[in-house]
Amino acid sequence: MNDFSTRPARPLPFSDEFASADEYVDSLLHFAANSELFQFLCGGVHILDFFTGEPGLFISAVPPEWQPFLLEYEPMELMDLLMRDDLAEASQRSGSRAPPESLLRYVKDVRRLSLRRSFRPDKPRLSVLPRSVALGMKTKKVHEVTHFAGYIDRLADHVARVSGKPLTHLVDFGSGQNYLGRTLASPPYNRHIVAVESKEANMAGAKDLDILSGLAEREKRVRNKKLYHRIAESVDPSLRNDEEALKCAAKALGVTDDEIATIDLRSRKELQAIYTAEEGKGSIDYVVGRLEHADLADVISQLPINEAALKSENLRMMAVSIHSCGNLSHYGIRSMVSNPSIQAVAIVGCCYNLLTEKLGPPSYKPPFSRPTLQPINARVARESEKRDPQGFPMSERLSTYNERGIRLNITARMMACQAPGNWTEQDSDGFFTRHFYRAVLQKIFLDKGVITRVYHTNEPGAGAGAGAGAGAGAGAGAGAEGSGAESPFNSSTNPVIIGSLRKQCYSSFVAYIRGAIAKLTTNADFGQYSQVIRDKIGDITDEEIAEYEEKHRYRKKELSAVWSLMAFSACVVESLIVTDRWLFLREHSDIVRDCWVETVFDYRESPRNLVVVGIKR
């Protein structure tokens, strides 16, 4: 497919079990809307609540016939079963190693509904990035840029052929350090790039790299060197790059305004990058802006004045992005529908947890009655209530499915950012330990009165629906112990968002607790927690902390098993998000000539590897 003479055989990389895209979409949406176990694992449970109730989430929510099996397997053995093992062979195992039939059915469903992620690369024109272009890139970024630059170049040629007119620009949404744009503006691609970035520090860094790569030159500084050195020697060495300090020193020395005008007192970092247009060579235009919608009128208005002739019907652009976060992917995809000048899109999304929600948070039927597991007064709760028309889902198909629409809360979307296929034993042991520490800390918070229990129905003793039998048919909720106040489906706890701690804080549970307490009581960002934590657990002893760890240590495997199932199940969540974006383009068939999804990176190098492509009629 080097010249895009043919599009992928399938518009979505779905399993061979499906005869068509429509059959796949029907099955995907039915599973998401009707599998109670999937809803529990993708949005209905949070790791913070693992130990805050009795008998705990594992016993209460995991089907009873699964529990002995899940505890028998080591974490990586379980991941092999979920992600890689031949299920027909697994079904022949005996004794405690034999997976329950209901678990095998669930694994098969998730596997067949997850979009295929295998990658067969076309040879890019730049098999190795020149050192001047690869400056600042890590191995992962080199892989992404090498393959995506070649992909975009071929796609741009294809768009030009089918439309009969060449593209004038590639618009990079959220360009960051502009690694992709710099590569595409350099030989052999020589494309014209519009780099849209909200953070000026990123843009300044990108321009410095443009200078090092030869795409730009640093502004020449003309100064009276003798006078400049006289002024510079009169100030503290630490202030010699401070323009205001140098001006004050010049005044103190009696230097006149006319003389100061002959000295360029700007530091080297303040000198501008100068871009010179040359026939046959690429170019980069930077546009500062935080995109809040898909309308690119403001971006287009900031293009250089010498391109005024292109600001009408002659401007033909393609929106591109490697890993545009959250709604930025939606803006890029919608831009083809909203802007006459956008002729095509090629967007690789990421950070699904940053998506807003168009329909509001899910409100699962019993036994999953918790509408959401989010901090009551935090950003994610506010975002959930926005009902943002720019948010997920984009397509009418998902928005109106079963009259309620497909909804994914932040817990489900955050899990979709995982890459379980890449987990190693060392990696998984590390984050299972971190999750274990955090879950036990939540138990300490609850026991000591730092936080309170939150009930999600009017009555503390209600909310689990039919209790133990509510989800038995689907294999979910079958272990629930009645519908009392301790039901994990009726209550949760107030989350305390801690964030990351220093590496040494994870060396032991005592070190973790001490690090968390220190952060929550000394960092100004956590002022709302500081006093209550000092009052409630400021005097907790190392011995008491060790007792909590010892009491829950045997349940660490319970947590790792559920987290593994959550991450595995979230492969379907990512498939829902990507399929929704493709459906949005297909639904605009009056504007969109063709659209598809395919892989553009090796999953082992970059697991968010699905590009959504659209070409305008």
mmCIF file of C-alpha atoms in Angstrom, residues 6-312:
data_model
loop_
_atom_site.group_PDB
_atom_site.id
_atom_site.type_symbol
_atom_site.label_atom_id
_atom_site.label_comp_id
_atom_site.label_asym_id
_atom_site.label_seq_id
_atom_site.Cartn_x
_atom_site.Cartn_y
_atom_site.Cartn_z
ATOM 1 C CA THR A 6 -5.829 0.832 -2.470
ATOM 2 C CA ARG A 7 -7.216 1.532 0.945
ATOM 3 C CA PRO A 8 -7.197 -1.225 3.609
ATOM 4 C CA ALA A 9 -9.401 -4.168 2.706
ATOM 5 C CA ARG A 10 -11.512 -3.423 5.794
ATOM 6 C CA PRO A 11 -12.421 0.047 7.054
ATOM 7 C CA LEU A 12 -11.773 -1.192 10.597
ATOM 8 C CA PRO A 13 -9.183 -3.802 11.667
ATOM 9 C CA PHE A 14 -11.763 -6.169 13.165
ATOM 10 C CA SER A 15 -11.543 -9.915 13.713
ATOM 11 C CA ASP A 16 -11.992 -12.412 10.874
ATOM 12 C CA GLU A 17 -15.036 -13.693 12.771
ATOM 13 C CA PHE A 18 -17.065 -10.781 11.408
ATOM 14 C CA ALA A 19 -18.221 -10.618 7.796
ATOM 15 C CA SER A 20 -18.554 -6.829 7.666
ATOM 16 C CA ALA A 21 -17.919 -3.625 9.583
ATOM 17 C CA ASP A 22 -21.622 -3.317 10.365
ATOM 18 C CA GLU A 23 -21.722 -6.813 11.853
ATOM 19 C CA TYR A 24 -18.701 -5.961 14.003
ATOM 20 C CA VAL A 25 -20.199 -2.660 15.189
ATOM 21 C CA ASP A 26 -23.513 -4.359 16.061
ATOM 22 C CA SER A 27 -21.724 -6.963 18.203
ATOM 23 C CA LEU A 28 -19.428 -4.393 19.835
ATOM 24 C CA LEU A 29 -22.272 -2.128 20.921
ATOM 25 C CA HIS A 30 -24.449 -5.015 22.110
ATOM 26 C CA PHE A 31 -21.621 -6.310 24.300
ATOM 27 C CA ALA A 32 -20.831 -2.871 25.752
ATOM 28 C CA ALA A 33 -24.469 -2.170 26.555
ATOM 29 C CA ASN A 34 -25.457 -5.593 27.905
ATOM 30 C CA SER A 35 -22.472 -7.303 29.527
ATOM 31 C CA GLU A 36 -22.746 -6.510 33.230
ATOM 32 C CA LEU A 37 -19.320 -8.009 33.855
ATOM 33 C CA PHE A 38 -17.771 -5.708 31.247
ATOM 34 C CA GLN A 39 -19.547 -2.718 32.814
ATOM 35 C CA PHE A 40 -18.257 -3.705 36.235
ATOM 36 C CA LEU A 41 -14.662 -4.106 35.065
ATOM 37 C CA CYS A 42 -14.722 -0.986 32.892
ATOM 38 C CA GLY A 43 -16.114 1.779 35.044
ATOM 39 C CA GLY A 44 -17.981 -0.002 37.823
ATOM 40 C CA VAL A 45 -15.043 -0.557 40.154
ATOM 41 C CA HIS A 46 -12.161 1.557 41.373
ATOM 42 C CA ILE A 47 -8.946 0.334 42.913
ATOM 43 C CA LEU A 48 -9.363 2.712 45.875
ATOM 44 C CA ASP A 49 -12.428 0.812 47.068
ATOM 45 C CA PHE A 50 -10.730 -2.577 47.011
ATOM 46 C CA PHE A 51 -10.265 -2.957 50.763
ATOM 47 C CA THR A 52 -12.686 -0.364 52.179
ATOM 48 C CA GLY A 53 -15.586 -2.793 52.550
ATOM 49 C CA GLU A 54 -16.034 -6.366 53.668
ATOM 50 C CA PRO A 55 -15.641 -8.973 52.308
ATOM 51 C CA GLY A 56 -13.993 -6.795 49.635
ATOM 52 C CA LEU A 57 -14.497 -6.241 45.934
ATOM 53 C CA PHE A 58 -12.914 -9.507 44.855
ATOM 54 C CA ILE A 59 -15.278 -11.693 46.904
ATOM 55 C CA SER A 60 -18.286 -9.416 46.384
ATOM 56 C CA ALA A 61 -18.079 -8.932 42.658
ATOM 57 C CA VAL A 62 -15.996 -11.586 40.915
ATOM 58 C CA PRO A 63 -18.038 -14.684 39.941
ATOM 59 C CA PRO A 64 -17.487 -17.379 42.595
ATOM 60 C CA GLU A 65 -16.367 -20.001 40.057
ATOM 61 C CA TRP A 66 -13.594 -17.650 38.894
ATOM 62 C CA GLN A 67 -12.128 -16.873 42.294
ATOM 63 C CA PRO A 68 -10.090 -20.045 43.073
ATOM 64 C CA PHE A 69 -8.749 -20.092 39.530
ATOM 65 C CA LEU A 70 -7.669 -16.423 39.559
ATOM 66 C CA LEU A 71 -5.872 -16.914 42.864
ATOM 67 C CA GLU A 72 -4.126 -20.057 41.554
ATOM 68 C CA TYR A 73 -2.416 -18.225 38.676
ATOM 69 C CA GLU A 74 0.523 -15.862 38.997
ATOM 70 C CA PRO A 75 -0.087 -12.390 37.476
ATOM 71 C CA MET A 76 1.888 -12.970 34.268
ATOM 72 C CA GLU A 77 0.344 -16.423 33.801
ATOM 73 C CA LEU A 78 -3.069 -14.793 33.997
ATOM 74 C CA MET A 79 -2.044 -12.135 31.466
ATOM 75 C CA ASP A 80 -0.903 -14.883 29.110
ATOM 76 C CA LEU A 81 -4.307 -16.544 29.397
ATOM 77 C CA LEU A 82 -6.141 -13.277 28.798
ATOM 78 C CA MET A 83 -3.981 -11.932 25.979
ATOM 79 C CA ARG A 84 -2.043 -14.722 24.293
ATOM 80 C CA ASP A 85 -2.809 -18.363 25.143
ATOM 81 C CA ASP A 86 -4.692 -20.639 22.763
ATOM 82 C CA LEU A 87 -8.108 -20.826 24.438
ATOM 83 C CA ALA A 88 -8.899 -24.247 22.955
ATOM 84 C CA GLU A 89 -5.768 -25.644 24.597
ATOM 85 C CA ALA A 90 -6.495 -23.777 27.835
ATOM 86 C CA SER A 91 -9.927 -25.406 28.014
ATOM 87 C CA GLN A 92 -8.231 -28.824 28.190
ATOM 88 C CA ARG A 93 -6.340 -28.067 31.394
ATOM 89 C CA SER A 94 -7.350 -30.021 34.483
ATOM 90 C CA GLY A 95 -7.708 -29.473 38.214
ATOM 91 C CA SER A 96 -7.247 -26.016 39.710
ATOM 92 C CA ARG A 97 -5.458 -24.945 36.496
ATOM 93 C CA ALA A 98 -8.619 -25.397 34.424
ATOM 94 C CA PRO A 99 -10.202 -22.029 33.522
ATOM 95 C CA PRO A 100 -13.962 -21.877 34.147
ATOM 96 C CA GLU A 101 -16.020 -22.019 30.961
ATOM 97 C CA SER A 102 -17.661 -18.675 31.753
ATOM 98 C CA LEU A 103 -14.225 -17.037 32.046
ATOM 99 C CA LEU A 104 -13.114 -18.515 28.717
ATOM 100 C CA ARG A 105 -16.306 -17.212 27.073
ATOM 101 C CA TYR A 106 -15.645 -13.742 28.462
ATOM 102 C CA VAL A 107 -12.010 -13.772 27.319
ATOM 103 C CA LYS A 108 -13.087 -14.887 23.863
ATOM 104 C CA ASP A 109 -15.667 -12.090 23.654
ATOM 105 C CA VAL A 110 -13.157 -9.405 24.636
ATOM 106 C CA ARG A 111 -10.544 -10.741 22.226
ATOM 107 C CA ARG A 112 -12.879 -10.907 19.227
ATOM 108 C CA LEU A 113 -14.326 -7.441 19.881
ATOM 109 C CA SER A 114 -10.935 -5.761 20.326
ATOM 110 C CA LEU A 115 -9.575 -4.175 17.160
ATOM 111 C CA ARG A 116 -6.513 -5.956 15.716
ATOM 112 C CA ARG A 117 -3.232 -4.197 16.554
ATOM 113 C CA SER A 118 -0.673 -6.010 14.378
ATOM 114 C CA PHE A 119 1.550 -3.742 12.292
ATOM 115 C CA ARG A 120 3.034 -4.489 8.861
ATOM 116 C CA PRO A 121 4.963 -1.356 7.970
ATOM 117 C CA ASP A 122 5.477 0.092 4.531
ATOM 118 C CA LYS A 123 9.043 1.195 3.962
ATOM 119 C CA PRO A 124 9.263 4.927 4.742
ATOM 120 C CA ARG A 125 11.337 7.197 2.516
ATOM 121 C CA LEU A 126 13.503 7.885 5.565
ATOM 122 C CA SER A 127 14.371 4.492 7.007
ATOM 123 C CA VAL A 128 16.717 6.278 9.435
ATOM 124 C CA LEU A 129 16.050 9.841 10.555
ATOM 125 C CA PRO A 130 18.998 12.202 10.001
ATOM 126 C CA ARG A 131 20.677 13.110 13.281
ATOM 127 C CA SER A 132 19.839 16.784 12.792
ATOM 128 C CA VAL A 133 16.124 15.925 12.567
ATOM 129 C CA ALA A 134 16.098 13.282 15.327
ATOM 130 C CA LEU A 135 17.514 15.680 17.943
ATOM 131 C CA GLY A 136 15.611 15.392 21.225
ATOM 132 C CA MET A 137 13.705 12.242 20.244
ATOM 133 C CA LYS A 138 13.661 9.115 22.381
ATOM 134 C CA THR A 139 13.519 5.668 20.793
ATOM 135 C CA LYS A 140 9.708 5.547 20.960
ATOM 136 C CA LYS A 141 9.379 8.962 19.301
ATOM 137 C CA VAL A 142 11.878 8.037 16.563
ATOM 138 C CA HIS A 143 9.752 4.974 15.755
ATOM 139 C CA GLU A 144 6.538 7.018 15.682
ATOM 140 C CA VAL A 145 7.903 9.878 13.619
ATOM 141 C CA THR A 146 9.747 7.660 11.147
ATOM 142 C CA HIS A 147 6.677 5.626 10.287
ATOM 143 C CA PHE A 148 4.025 8.331 10.585
ATOM 144 C CA ALA A 149 5.939 10.867 8.492
ATOM 145 C CA GLY A 150 6.210 8.326 5.679
ATOM 146 C CA TYR A 151 2.537 7.410 6.094
ATOM 147 C CA ILE A 152 1.411 11.062 5.977
ATOM 148 C CA ASP A 153 3.570 11.775 2.917
ATOM 149 C CA ARG A 154 2.039 8.865 1.002
ATOM 150 C CA LEU A 155 -1.472 9.757 2.153
ATOM 151 C CA ALA A 156 -1.001 13.390 1.066
ATOM 152 C CA ASP A 157 0.053 12.212 -2.400
ATOM 153 C CA HIS A 158 -3.000 9.952 -2.531
ATOM 154 C CA VAL A 159 -5.344 12.816 -1.551
ATOM 155 C CA ALA A 160 -3.790 14.963 -4.282
ATOM 156 C CA ARG A 161 -4.366 12.243 -6.869
ATOM 157 C CA VAL A 162 -7.997 11.535 -6.019
ATOM 158 C CA SER A 163 -8.880 15.235 -5.769
ATOM 159 C CA GLY A 164 -6.780 16.443 -8.692
ATOM 160 C CA LYS A 165 -5.154 19.189 -6.581
ATOM 161 C CA PRO A 166 -2.116 19.084 -4.273
ATOM 162 C CA LEU A 167 -2.345 19.882 -0.577
ATOM 163 C CA THR A 168 -0.849 23.219 0.425
ATOM 164 C CA HIS A 169 -0.281 22.518 4.152
ATOM 165 C CA LEU A 170 -0.311 19.869 6.847
ATOM 166 C CA VAL A 171 -1.818 21.147 10.120
ATOM 167 C CA ASP A 172 -0.405 19.416 13.190
ATOM 168 C CA PHE A 173 -2.828 19.575 16.131
ATOM 169 C CA GLY A 174 -0.912 19.862 19.411
ATOM 170 C CA SER A 175 2.514 19.871 17.781
ATOM 171 C CA GLY A 176 4.508 19.999 21.052
ATOM 172 C CA GLN A 177 8.211 20.010 20.174
ATOM 173 C CA ASN A 178 7.157 19.590 16.509
ATOM 174 C CA TYR A 179 9.131 16.413 15.883
ATOM 175 C CA LEU A 180 6.664 15.248 13.230
ATOM 176 C CA GLY A 181 6.384 18.640 11.555
ATOM 177 C CA ARG A 182 10.151 19.153 11.497
ATOM 178 C CA THR A 183 10.616 15.784 9.816
ATOM 179 C CA LEU A 184 7.942 16.468 7.209
ATOM 180 C CA ALA A 185 9.327 19.950 6.495
ATOM 181 C CA SER A 186 12.828 18.518 5.951
ATOM 182 C CA PRO A 187 14.108 16.635 2.870
ATOM 183 C CA PRO A 188 12.989 14.388 1.300
ATOM 184 C CA TYR A 189 9.405 15.345 2.230
ATOM 185 C CA ASN A 190 9.671 19.165 2.039
ATOM 186 C CA ARG A 191 6.079 19.702 3.184
ATOM 187 C CA HIS A 192 4.592 22.972 4.418
ATOM 188 C CA ILE A 193 3.625 22.622 8.073
ATOM 189 C CA VAL A 194 1.299 24.617 10.306
ATOM 190 C CA ALA A 195 2.211 23.669 13.875
ATOM 191 C CA VAL A 196 -0.596 24.482 16.347
ATOM 192 C CA GLU A 197 0.532 24.456 19.977
ATOM 193 C CA SER A 198 -0.943 25.990 23.133
ATOM 194 C CA LYS A 199 2.234 26.077 25.243
ATOM 195 C CA GLU A 200 4.692 28.793 24.276
ATOM 196 C CA ALA A 201 7.539 26.983 26.063
ATOM 197 C CA ASN A 202 7.031 23.983 23.760
ATOM 198 C CA MET A 203 7.007 26.277 20.748
ATOM 199 C CA ALA A 204 10.214 28.034 21.855
ATOM 200 C CA GLY A 205 11.903 24.648 22.281
ATOM 201 C CA ALA A 206 10.662 23.542 18.862
ATOM 202 C CA LYS A 207 12.149 26.641 17.217
ATOM 203 C CA ASP A 208 15.509 25.981 18.875
ATOM 204 C CA LEU A 209 15.438 22.485 17.381
ATOM 205 C CA ASP A 210 14.503 23.957 13.980
ATOM 206 C CA ILE A 211 17.679 26.045 14.150
ATOM 207 C CA LEU A 212 19.809 23.023 15.041
ATOM 208 C CA SER A 213 18.254 21.036 12.179
ATOM 209 C CA GLY A 214 18.957 23.779 9.643
ATOM 210 C CA LEU A 215 15.333 24.682 8.935
ATOM 211 C CA ALA A 216 15.822 28.112 10.514
ATOM 212 C CA GLU A 217 18.613 30.501 11.469
ATOM 213 C CA ARG A 218 19.028 32.366 14.721
ATOM 214 C CA GLU A 219 18.554 36.107 14.465
ATOM 215 C CA LYS A 220 21.852 37.980 14.137
ATOM 216 C CA ARG A 221 22.706 40.237 17.058
ATOM 217 C CA VAL A 222 24.394 43.560 16.226
ATOM 218 C CA ARG A 223 25.912 45.386 19.172
ATOM 219 C CA ASN A 224 28.630 47.805 20.269
ATOM 220 C CA LYS A 225 30.747 45.100 21.896
ATOM 221 C CA LYS A 226 33.060 47.460 23.756
ATOM 222 C CA LEU A 227 30.155 49.295 25.394
ATOM 223 C CA TYR A 228 28.273 46.046 26.065
ATOM 224 C CA HIS A 229 31.243 44.474 27.911
ATOM 225 C CA ARG A 230 31.651 47.639 29.984
ATOM 226 C CA ILE A 231 28.020 47.396 31.115
ATOM 227 C CA ALA A 232 28.100 43.611 31.628
ATOM 228 C CA GLU A 233 31.186 43.812 33.863
ATOM 229 C CA SER A 234 29.352 46.225 36.180
ATOM 230 C CA VAL A 235 26.597 43.761 37.137
ATOM 231 C CA ASP A 236 26.565 40.501 39.030
ATOM 232 C CA PRO A 237 27.449 37.602 36.643
ATOM 233 C CA SER A 238 24.081 35.981 37.369
ATOM 234 C CA LEU A 239 22.311 39.042 35.886
ATOM 235 C CA ARG A 240 24.188 39.304 32.603
ATOM 236 C CA ASN A 241 21.284 37.743 30.695
ATOM 237 C CA ASP A 242 18.737 40.026 32.371
ATOM 238 C CA GLU A 243 17.904 42.823 29.920
ATOM 239 C CA GLU A 244 16.315 45.072 32.572
ATOM 240 C CA ALA A 245 19.282 44.687 34.932
ATOM 241 C CA LEU A 246 21.673 45.598 32.109
ATOM 242 C CA LYS A 247 19.611 48.676 31.218
ATOM 243 C CA CYS A 248 19.654 49.850 34.848
ATOM 244 C CA ALA A 249 23.424 49.316 34.976
ATOM 245 C CA ALA A 250 23.840 51.303 31.759
ATOM 246 C CA LYS A 251 21.865 54.220 33.228
ATOM 247 C CA ALA A 252 24.011 54.106 36.381
ATOM 248 C CA LEU A 253 27.132 54.341 34.205
ATOM 249 C CA GLY A 254 25.726 57.402 32.455
ATOM 250 C CA VAL A 255 25.127 55.664 29.117
ATOM 251 C CA THR A 256 22.650 57.698 27.054
ATOM 252 C CA ASP A 257 19.439 56.306 25.515
ATOM 253 C CA ASP A 258 20.941 56.757 22.060
ATOM 254 C CA GLU A 259 23.969 54.704 23.078
ATOM 255 C CA ILE A 260 21.777 51.995 24.637
ATOM 256 C CA ALA A 261 19.954 51.771 21.311
ATOM 257 C CA THR A 262 23.224 50.652 19.711
ATOM 258 C CA ILE A 263 23.450 47.664 22.056
ATOM 259 C CA ASP A 264 21.297 44.599 21.725
ATOM 260 C CA LEU A 265 20.885 43.540 25.356
ATOM 261 C CA ARG A 266 18.728 40.494 24.672
ATOM 262 C CA SER A 267 20.039 37.127 25.783
ATOM 263 C CA ARG A 268 20.764 34.437 23.203
ATOM 264 C CA LYS A 269 17.541 32.664 24.151
ATOM 265 C CA GLU A 270 15.527 35.766 23.307
ATOM 266 C CA LEU A 271 16.801 35.934 19.729
ATOM 267 C CA GLN A 272 14.170 34.914 17.185
ATOM 268 C CA ALA A 273 14.296 31.971 14.797
ATOM 269 C CA ILE A 274 14.334 33.268 11.225
ATOM 270 C CA TYR A 275 12.654 31.143 8.540
ATOM 271 C CA THR A 276 13.459 31.839 4.883
ATOM 272 C CA ALA A 277 11.098 30.498 2.235
ATOM 273 C CA GLU A 278 12.832 28.697 -0.615
ATOM 274 C CA GLU A 279 11.299 27.201 -3.722
ATOM 275 C CA GLY A 280 11.031 23.441 -3.493
ATOM 276 C CA LYS A 281 11.792 23.303 0.221
ATOM 277 C CA GLY A 282 9.517 22.751 3.182
ATOM 278 C CA SER A 283 8.468 25.353 5.727
ATOM 279 C CA ILE A 284 7.030 25.659 9.221
ATOM 280 C CA ASP A 285 4.544 28.239 10.493
ATOM 281 C CA TYR A 286 3.838 28.221 14.228
ATOM 282 C CA VAL A 287 0.420 29.216 15.548
ATOM 283 C CA VAL A 288 -0.103 29.780 19.260
ATOM 284 C CA GLY A 289 -3.552 28.719 20.358
ATOM 285 C CA ARG A 290 -5.486 26.415 22.615
ATOM 286 C CA LEU A 291 -8.087 24.708 20.467
ATOM 287 C CA GLU A 292 -11.506 24.453 22.119
ATOM 288 C CA HIS A 293 -13.394 23.450 18.975
ATOM 289 C CA ALA A 294 -12.858 22.274 15.404
ATOM 290 C CA ASP A 295 -13.163 25.690 13.734
ATOM 291 C CA LEU A 296 -9.723 26.576 12.341
ATOM 292 C CA ALA A 297 -10.597 30.110 11.214
ATOM 293 C CA ASP A 298 -8.330 31.604 13.895
ATOM 294 C CA VAL A 299 -5.474 29.278 12.930
ATOM 295 C CA ILE A 300 -5.808 30.208 9.258
ATOM 296 C CA SER A 301 -5.918 33.916 10.094
ATOM 297 C CA GLN A 302 -2.475 33.635 11.721
ATOM 298 C CA LEU A 303 -0.724 32.319 8.623
ATOM 299 C CA PRO A 304 1.933 34.701 7.220
ATOM 300 C CA ILE A 305 0.728 37.697 5.230
ATOM 301 C CA ASN A 306 2.485 36.499 2.079
ATOM 302 C CA GLU A 307 0.068 33.599 2.022
ATOM 303 C CA ALA A 308 -3.020 35.806 1.905
ATOM 304 C CA ALA A 309 -3.862 34.432 -1.529
ATOM 305 C CA LEU A 310 -4.119 30.986 0.000
ATOM 306 C CA LYS A 311 -6.697 32.011 2.590
ATOM 307 C CA SER A 312 -9.545 31.417 0.208
#
